[in-house]
XYZ file of N, CA and C in Angstrom:
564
model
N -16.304 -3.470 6.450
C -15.057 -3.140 7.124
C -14.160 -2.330 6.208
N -13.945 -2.623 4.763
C -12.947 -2.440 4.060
C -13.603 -0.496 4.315
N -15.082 -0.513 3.770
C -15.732 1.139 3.539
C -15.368 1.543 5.135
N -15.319 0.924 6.289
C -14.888 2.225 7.218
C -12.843 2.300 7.334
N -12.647 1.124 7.010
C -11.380 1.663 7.092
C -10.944 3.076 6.009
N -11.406 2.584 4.448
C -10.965 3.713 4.079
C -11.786 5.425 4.442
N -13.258 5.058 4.664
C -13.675 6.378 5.828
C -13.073 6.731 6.737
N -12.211 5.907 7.709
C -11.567 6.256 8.587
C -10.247 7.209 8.003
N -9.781 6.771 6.795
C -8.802 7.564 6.272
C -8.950 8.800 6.214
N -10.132 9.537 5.362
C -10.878 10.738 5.086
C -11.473 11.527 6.153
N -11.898 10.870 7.520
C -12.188 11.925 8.418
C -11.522 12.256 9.227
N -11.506 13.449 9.980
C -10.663 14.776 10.683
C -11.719 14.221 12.046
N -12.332 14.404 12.072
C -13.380 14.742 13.394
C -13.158 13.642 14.481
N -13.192 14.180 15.698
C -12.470 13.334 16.584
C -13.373 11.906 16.942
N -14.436 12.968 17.055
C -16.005 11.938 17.541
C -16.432 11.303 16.442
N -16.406 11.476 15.151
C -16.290 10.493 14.501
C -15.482 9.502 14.005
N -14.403 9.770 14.264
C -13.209 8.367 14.041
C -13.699 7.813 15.516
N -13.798 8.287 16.372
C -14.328 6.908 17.674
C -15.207 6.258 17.336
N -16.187 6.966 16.817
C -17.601 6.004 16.163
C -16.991 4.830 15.433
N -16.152 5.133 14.247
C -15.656 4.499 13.599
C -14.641 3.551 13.580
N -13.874 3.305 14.346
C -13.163 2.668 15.339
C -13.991 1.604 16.482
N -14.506 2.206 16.924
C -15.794 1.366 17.968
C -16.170 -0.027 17.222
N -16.840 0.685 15.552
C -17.421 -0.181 14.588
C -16.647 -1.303 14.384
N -14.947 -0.461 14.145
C -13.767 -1.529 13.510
C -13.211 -2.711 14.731
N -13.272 -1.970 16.128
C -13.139 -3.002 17.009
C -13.758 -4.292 17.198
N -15.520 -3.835 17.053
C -16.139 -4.415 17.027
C -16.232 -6.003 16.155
N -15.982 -5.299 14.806
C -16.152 -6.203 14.244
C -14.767 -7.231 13.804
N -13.718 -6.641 14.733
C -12.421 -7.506 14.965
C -12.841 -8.527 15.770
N -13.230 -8.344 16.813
C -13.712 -8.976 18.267
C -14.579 -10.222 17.318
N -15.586 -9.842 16.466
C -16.392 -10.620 15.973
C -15.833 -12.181 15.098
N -15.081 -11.157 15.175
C -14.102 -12.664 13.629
C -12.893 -12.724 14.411
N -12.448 -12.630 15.909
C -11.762 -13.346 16.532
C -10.429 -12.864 16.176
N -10.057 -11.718 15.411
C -8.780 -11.179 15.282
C -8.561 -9.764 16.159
N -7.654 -8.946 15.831
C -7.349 -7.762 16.356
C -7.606 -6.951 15.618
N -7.501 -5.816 15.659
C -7.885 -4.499 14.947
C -6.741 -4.248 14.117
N -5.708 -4.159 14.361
C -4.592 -4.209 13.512
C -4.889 -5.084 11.959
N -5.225 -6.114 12.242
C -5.371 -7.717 11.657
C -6.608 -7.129 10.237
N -7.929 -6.493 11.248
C -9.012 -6.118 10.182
C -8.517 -4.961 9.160
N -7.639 -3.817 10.245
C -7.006 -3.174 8.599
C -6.187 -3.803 7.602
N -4.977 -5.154 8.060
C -4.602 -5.187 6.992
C -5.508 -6.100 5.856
N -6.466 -6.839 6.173
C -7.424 -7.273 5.359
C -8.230 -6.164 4.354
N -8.266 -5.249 5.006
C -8.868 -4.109 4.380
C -8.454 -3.146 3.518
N -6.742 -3.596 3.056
C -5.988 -2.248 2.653
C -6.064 -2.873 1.221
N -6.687 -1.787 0.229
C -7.129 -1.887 -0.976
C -5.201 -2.002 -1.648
N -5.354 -2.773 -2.753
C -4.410 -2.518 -3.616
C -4.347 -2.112 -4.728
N -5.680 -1.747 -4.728
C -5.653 -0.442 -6.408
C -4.840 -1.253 -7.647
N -5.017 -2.355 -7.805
C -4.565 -3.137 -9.029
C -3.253 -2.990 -9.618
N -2.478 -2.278 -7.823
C -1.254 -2.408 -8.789
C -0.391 -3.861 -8.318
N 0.427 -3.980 -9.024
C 1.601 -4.888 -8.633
C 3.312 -4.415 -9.133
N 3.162 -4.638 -7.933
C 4.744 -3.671 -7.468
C 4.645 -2.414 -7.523
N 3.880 -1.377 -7.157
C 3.101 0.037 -7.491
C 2.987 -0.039 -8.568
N 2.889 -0.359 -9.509
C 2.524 -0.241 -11.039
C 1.387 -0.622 -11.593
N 0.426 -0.188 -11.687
C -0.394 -0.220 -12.710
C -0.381 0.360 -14.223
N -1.059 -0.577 -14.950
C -1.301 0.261 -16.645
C -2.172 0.397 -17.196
N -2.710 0.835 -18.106
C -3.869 1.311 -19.048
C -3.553 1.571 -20.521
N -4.148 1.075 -21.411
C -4.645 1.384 -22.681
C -5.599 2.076 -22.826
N -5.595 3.261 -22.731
C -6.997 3.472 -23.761
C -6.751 4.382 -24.976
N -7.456 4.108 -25.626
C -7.394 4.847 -27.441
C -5.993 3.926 -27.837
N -5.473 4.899 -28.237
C -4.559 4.742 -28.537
C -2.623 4.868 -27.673
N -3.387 5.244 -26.823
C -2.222 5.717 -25.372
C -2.333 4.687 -24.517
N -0.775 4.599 -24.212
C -0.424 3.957 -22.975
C 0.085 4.435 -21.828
N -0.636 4.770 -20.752
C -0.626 5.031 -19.663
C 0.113 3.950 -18.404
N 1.101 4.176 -17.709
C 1.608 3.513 -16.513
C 1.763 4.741 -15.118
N 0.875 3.974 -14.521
C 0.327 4.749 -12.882
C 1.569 4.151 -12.584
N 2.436 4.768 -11.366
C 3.828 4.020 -10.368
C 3.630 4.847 -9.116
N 3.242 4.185 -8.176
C 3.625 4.437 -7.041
C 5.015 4.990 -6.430
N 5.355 6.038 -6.132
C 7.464 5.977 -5.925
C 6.869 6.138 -4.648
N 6.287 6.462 -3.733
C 6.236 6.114 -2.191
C 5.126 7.072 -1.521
N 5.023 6.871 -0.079
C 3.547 7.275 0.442
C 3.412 8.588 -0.121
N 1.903 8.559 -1.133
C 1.861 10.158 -1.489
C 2.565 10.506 -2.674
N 3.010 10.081 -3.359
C 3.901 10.043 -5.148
C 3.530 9.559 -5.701
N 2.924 9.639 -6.416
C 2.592 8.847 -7.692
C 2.937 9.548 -8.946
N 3.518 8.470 -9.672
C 4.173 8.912 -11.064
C 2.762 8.735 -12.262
N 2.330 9.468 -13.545
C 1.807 8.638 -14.105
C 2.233 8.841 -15.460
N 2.904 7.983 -16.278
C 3.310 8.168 -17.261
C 2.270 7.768 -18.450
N 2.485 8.766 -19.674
C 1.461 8.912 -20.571
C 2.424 8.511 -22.286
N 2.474 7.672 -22.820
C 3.140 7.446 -23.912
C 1.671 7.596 -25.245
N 2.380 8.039 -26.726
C 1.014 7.771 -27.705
C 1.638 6.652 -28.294
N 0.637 6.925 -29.476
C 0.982 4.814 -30.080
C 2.785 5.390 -30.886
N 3.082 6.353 -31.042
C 4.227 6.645 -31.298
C 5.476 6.252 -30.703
N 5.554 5.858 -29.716
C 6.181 5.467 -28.020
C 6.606 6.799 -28.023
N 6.382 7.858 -27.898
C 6.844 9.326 -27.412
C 5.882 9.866 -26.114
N 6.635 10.534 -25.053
C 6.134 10.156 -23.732
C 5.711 11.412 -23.454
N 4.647 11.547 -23.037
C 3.908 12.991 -22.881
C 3.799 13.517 -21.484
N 3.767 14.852 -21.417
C 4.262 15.528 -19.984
C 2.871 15.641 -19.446
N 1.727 15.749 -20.369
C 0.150 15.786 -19.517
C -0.717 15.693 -20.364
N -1.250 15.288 -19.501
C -2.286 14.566 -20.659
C -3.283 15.074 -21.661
N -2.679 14.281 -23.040
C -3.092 14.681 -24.133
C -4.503 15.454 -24.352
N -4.953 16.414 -25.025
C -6.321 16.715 -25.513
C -7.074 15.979 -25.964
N -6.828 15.218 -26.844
C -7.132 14.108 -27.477
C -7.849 13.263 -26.785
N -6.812 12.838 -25.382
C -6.966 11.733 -24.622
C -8.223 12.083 -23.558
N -8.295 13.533 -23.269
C -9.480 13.780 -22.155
C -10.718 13.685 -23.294
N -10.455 14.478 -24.554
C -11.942 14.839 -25.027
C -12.843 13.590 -25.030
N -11.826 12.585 -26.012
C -12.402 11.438 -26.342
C -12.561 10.130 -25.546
N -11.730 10.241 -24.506
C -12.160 9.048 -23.221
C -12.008 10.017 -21.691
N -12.790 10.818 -21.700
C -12.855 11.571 -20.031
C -13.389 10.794 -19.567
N -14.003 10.040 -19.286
C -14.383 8.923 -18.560
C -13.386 7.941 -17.938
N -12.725 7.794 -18.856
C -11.548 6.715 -18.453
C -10.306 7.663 -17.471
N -10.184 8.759 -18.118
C -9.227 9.876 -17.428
C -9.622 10.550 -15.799
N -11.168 10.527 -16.107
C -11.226 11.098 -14.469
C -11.397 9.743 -13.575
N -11.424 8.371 -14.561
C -11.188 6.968 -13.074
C -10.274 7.208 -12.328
N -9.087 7.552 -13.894
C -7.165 7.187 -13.504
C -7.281 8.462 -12.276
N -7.904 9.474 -12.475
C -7.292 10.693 -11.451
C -7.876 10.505 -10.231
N -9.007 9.671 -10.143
C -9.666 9.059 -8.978
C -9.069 8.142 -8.222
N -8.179 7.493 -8.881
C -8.048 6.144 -8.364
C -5.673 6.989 -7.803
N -5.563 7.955 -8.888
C -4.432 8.651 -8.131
C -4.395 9.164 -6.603
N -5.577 10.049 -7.237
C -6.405 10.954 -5.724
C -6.366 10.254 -4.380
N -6.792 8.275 -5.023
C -7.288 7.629 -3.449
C -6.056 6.907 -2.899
N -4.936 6.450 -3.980
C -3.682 6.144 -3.803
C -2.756 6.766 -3.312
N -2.738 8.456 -2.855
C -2.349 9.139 -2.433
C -2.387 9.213 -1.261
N -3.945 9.349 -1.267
C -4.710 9.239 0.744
C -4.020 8.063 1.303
N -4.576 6.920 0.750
C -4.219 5.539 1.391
C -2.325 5.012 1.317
N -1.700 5.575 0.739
C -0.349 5.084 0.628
C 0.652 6.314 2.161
N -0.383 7.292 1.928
C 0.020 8.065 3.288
C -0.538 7.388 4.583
N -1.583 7.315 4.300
C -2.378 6.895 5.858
C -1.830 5.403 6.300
N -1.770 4.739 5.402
C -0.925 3.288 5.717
C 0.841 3.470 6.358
N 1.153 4.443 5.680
C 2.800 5.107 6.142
C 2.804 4.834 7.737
N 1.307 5.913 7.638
C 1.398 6.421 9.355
C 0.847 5.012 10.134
N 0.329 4.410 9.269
C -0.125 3.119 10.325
C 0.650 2.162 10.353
N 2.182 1.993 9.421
C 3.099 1.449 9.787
C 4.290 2.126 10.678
N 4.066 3.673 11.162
C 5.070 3.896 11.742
C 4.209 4.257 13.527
N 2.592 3.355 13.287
C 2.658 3.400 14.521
C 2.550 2.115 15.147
N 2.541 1.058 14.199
C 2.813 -0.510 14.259
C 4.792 -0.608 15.106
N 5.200 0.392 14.388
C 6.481 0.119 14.903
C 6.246 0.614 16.073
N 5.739 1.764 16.362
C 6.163 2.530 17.929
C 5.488 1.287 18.850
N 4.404 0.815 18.609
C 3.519 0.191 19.261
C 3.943 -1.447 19.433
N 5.376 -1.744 18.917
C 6.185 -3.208 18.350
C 5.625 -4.589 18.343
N 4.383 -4.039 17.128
C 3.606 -4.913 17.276
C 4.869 -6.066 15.991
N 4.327 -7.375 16.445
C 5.424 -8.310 15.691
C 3.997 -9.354 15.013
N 3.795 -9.558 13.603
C 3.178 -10.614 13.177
C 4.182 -12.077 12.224
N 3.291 -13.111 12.249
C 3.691 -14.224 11.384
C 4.046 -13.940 10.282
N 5.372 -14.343 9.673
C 6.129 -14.234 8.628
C 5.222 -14.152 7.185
N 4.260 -15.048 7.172
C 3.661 -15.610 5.950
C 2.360 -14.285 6.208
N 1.593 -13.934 7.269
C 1.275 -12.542 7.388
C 1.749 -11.795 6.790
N 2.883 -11.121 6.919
C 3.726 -9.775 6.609
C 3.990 -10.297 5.057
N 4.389 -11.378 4.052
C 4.500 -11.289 3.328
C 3.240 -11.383 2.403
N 1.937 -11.961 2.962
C 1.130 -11.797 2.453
C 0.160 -10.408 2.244
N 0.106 -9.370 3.597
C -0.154 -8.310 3.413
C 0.732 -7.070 3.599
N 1.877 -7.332 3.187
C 2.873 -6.284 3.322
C 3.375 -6.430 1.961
N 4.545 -7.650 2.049
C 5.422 -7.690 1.101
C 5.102 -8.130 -0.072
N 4.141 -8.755 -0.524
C 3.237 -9.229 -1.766
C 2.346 -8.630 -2.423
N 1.820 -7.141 -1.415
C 1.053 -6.327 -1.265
C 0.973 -5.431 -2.760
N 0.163 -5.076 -3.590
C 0.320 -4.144 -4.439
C 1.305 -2.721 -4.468
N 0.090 -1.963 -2.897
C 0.606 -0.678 -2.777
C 1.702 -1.116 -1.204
N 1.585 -1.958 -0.635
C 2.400 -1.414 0.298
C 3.666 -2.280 0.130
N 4.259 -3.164 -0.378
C 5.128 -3.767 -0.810
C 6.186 -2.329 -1.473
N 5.497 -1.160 -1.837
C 6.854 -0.441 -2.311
C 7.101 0.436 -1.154
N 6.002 0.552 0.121
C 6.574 1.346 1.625
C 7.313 0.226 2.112
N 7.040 -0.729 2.009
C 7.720 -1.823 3.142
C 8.863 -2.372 2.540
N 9.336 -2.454 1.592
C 10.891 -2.380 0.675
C 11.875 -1.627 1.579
N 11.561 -0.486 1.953
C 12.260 0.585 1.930
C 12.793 0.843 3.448
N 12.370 -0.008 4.318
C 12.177 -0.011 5.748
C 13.236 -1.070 6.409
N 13.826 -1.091 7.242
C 14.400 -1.748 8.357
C 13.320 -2.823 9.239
N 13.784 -4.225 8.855
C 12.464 -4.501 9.738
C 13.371 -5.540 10.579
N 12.480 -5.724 12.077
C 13.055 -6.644 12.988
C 12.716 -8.073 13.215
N 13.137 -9.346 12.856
C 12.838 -10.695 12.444
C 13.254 -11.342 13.509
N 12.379 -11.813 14.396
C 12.309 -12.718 15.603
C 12.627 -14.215 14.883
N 13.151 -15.207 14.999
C 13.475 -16.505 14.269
C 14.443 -17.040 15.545
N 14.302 -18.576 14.917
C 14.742 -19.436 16.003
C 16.494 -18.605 16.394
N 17.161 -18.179 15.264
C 18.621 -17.303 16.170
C 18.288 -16.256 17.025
N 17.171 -15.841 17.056
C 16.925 -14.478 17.891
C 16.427 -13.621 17.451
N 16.698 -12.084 17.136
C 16.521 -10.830 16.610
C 17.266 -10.260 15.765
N 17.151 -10.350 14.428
C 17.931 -9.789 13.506
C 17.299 -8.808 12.644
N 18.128 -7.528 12.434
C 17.267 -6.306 11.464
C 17.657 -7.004 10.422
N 16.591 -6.586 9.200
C 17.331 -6.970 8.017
C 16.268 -5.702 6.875
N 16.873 -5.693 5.621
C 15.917 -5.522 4.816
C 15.530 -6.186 3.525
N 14.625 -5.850 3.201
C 14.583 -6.832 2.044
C 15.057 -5.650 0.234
N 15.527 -6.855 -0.207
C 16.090 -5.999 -1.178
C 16.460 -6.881 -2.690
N 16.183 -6.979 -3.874
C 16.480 -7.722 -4.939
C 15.698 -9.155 -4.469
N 14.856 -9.115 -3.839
C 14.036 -10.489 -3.543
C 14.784 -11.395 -2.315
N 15.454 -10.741 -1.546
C 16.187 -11.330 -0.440
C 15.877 -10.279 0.791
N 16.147 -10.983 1.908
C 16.603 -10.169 3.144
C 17.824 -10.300 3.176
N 18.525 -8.996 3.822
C 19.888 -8.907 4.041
C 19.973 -8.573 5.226
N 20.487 -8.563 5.913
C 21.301 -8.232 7.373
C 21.876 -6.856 7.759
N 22.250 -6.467 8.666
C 22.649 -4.940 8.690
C 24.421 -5.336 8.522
N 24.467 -6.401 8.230
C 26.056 -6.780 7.598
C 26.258 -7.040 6.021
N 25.034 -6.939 5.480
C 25.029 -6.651 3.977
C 24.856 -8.683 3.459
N 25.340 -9.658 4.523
C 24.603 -10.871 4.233
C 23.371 -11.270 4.101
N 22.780 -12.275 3.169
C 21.415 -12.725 3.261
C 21.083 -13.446 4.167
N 19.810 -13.205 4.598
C 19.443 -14.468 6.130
C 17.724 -15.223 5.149
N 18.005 -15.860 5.888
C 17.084 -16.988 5.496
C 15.623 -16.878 6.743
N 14.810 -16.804 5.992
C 13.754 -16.229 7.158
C 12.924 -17.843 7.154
N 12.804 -18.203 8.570
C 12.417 -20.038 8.766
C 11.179 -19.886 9.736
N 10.651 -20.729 9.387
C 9.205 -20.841 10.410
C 9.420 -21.506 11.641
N 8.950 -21.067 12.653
C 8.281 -20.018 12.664
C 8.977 -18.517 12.609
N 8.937 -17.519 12.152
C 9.296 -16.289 12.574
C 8.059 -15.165 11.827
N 8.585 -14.160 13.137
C 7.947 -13.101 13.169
C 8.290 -11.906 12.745
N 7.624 -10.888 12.104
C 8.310 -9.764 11.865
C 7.676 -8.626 12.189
């Protein structure tokens, strides 16, 4: 599942995303969830936490940052702490191996932090609403998508009703700038 979702990312062709889709339905139906449900099981988090990933190698310290769908920062420091604009000579001759992972793993963080964008802005058109402990488990806890879903307005069904809020400094706030307390059951 996880290899056609991210195939599904990479292909253009009409008749083959149906193929591929068909597959993903399928095997929703199979394990008793929805299709929605099998992508978010499927959405890689590229080892970051909180978009951030890091690396040592040689002597350089490298920090990958996610800033949002399609950005990625990657900062390159030497054992000097002096911060380099691209990457060192040094650093390709003697570990290119390690350098073309990081640009691999940029390359696929790029695709997937876009394509997830669009599959949260068609979750909204489509108002689909999941379980609280859901959304924080594959949204807000999320490696890569915890820094798209920060940034968003979201709508919280709870025993008062319907309240927007966002989340922000480790709280939800309200569109009145108060914190709300998100209680089970609720949906978001």
């Amino acid at each position: 599942i996880v290899q056609l979702t991210r195939l599904k990312m990479h292909v253009k062709q009409p008749s083959t995303l149906k193929i591929i889709e068909k597959y993903m339905k399928e095997a929703a139906h199979n394990r008793g969830v929805s299709l929605s449900e099998i992508e978010d099981l499927s959405m890689d988090d590229f080892g970051l936490t909180n978009g951030i990933k890091t690396f040592s190698i040689g002597t350089f310290h490298l920090e990958l940052k996610l800033l949002g769908p399609g950005k990625i920062n990657l900062q390159i420091i030497d054992k000097n702490g002096i911060p380099k604009k691209t990457i060192p000579k040094e650093l390709k001759e003697k570990n290119s191996d390690a350098v073309k992972k990081i640009q691999k793993i940029i390359k696929s963080l790029e695709i997937a932090s876009t394509a997830h964008r669009d599959r949260l802005d068609h979750m909204y058109k489509g108002k689909r609403m999941m379980p609280c402990d859901h959304f924080v488990k594959y949204y807000l806890d999320h490696g890569m998508m915890s820094v798209i879903v920060k940034k968003l307005v979201w709508t919280i069904s709870g025993k008062s009703g319907l309240k927007n809020a966002i989340y922000i400094n480790d709280a939800w706030i309200d569109s009145h700038g108060k914190p709300i307390r998100i209680s089970d059951p609720s949906e978001i």
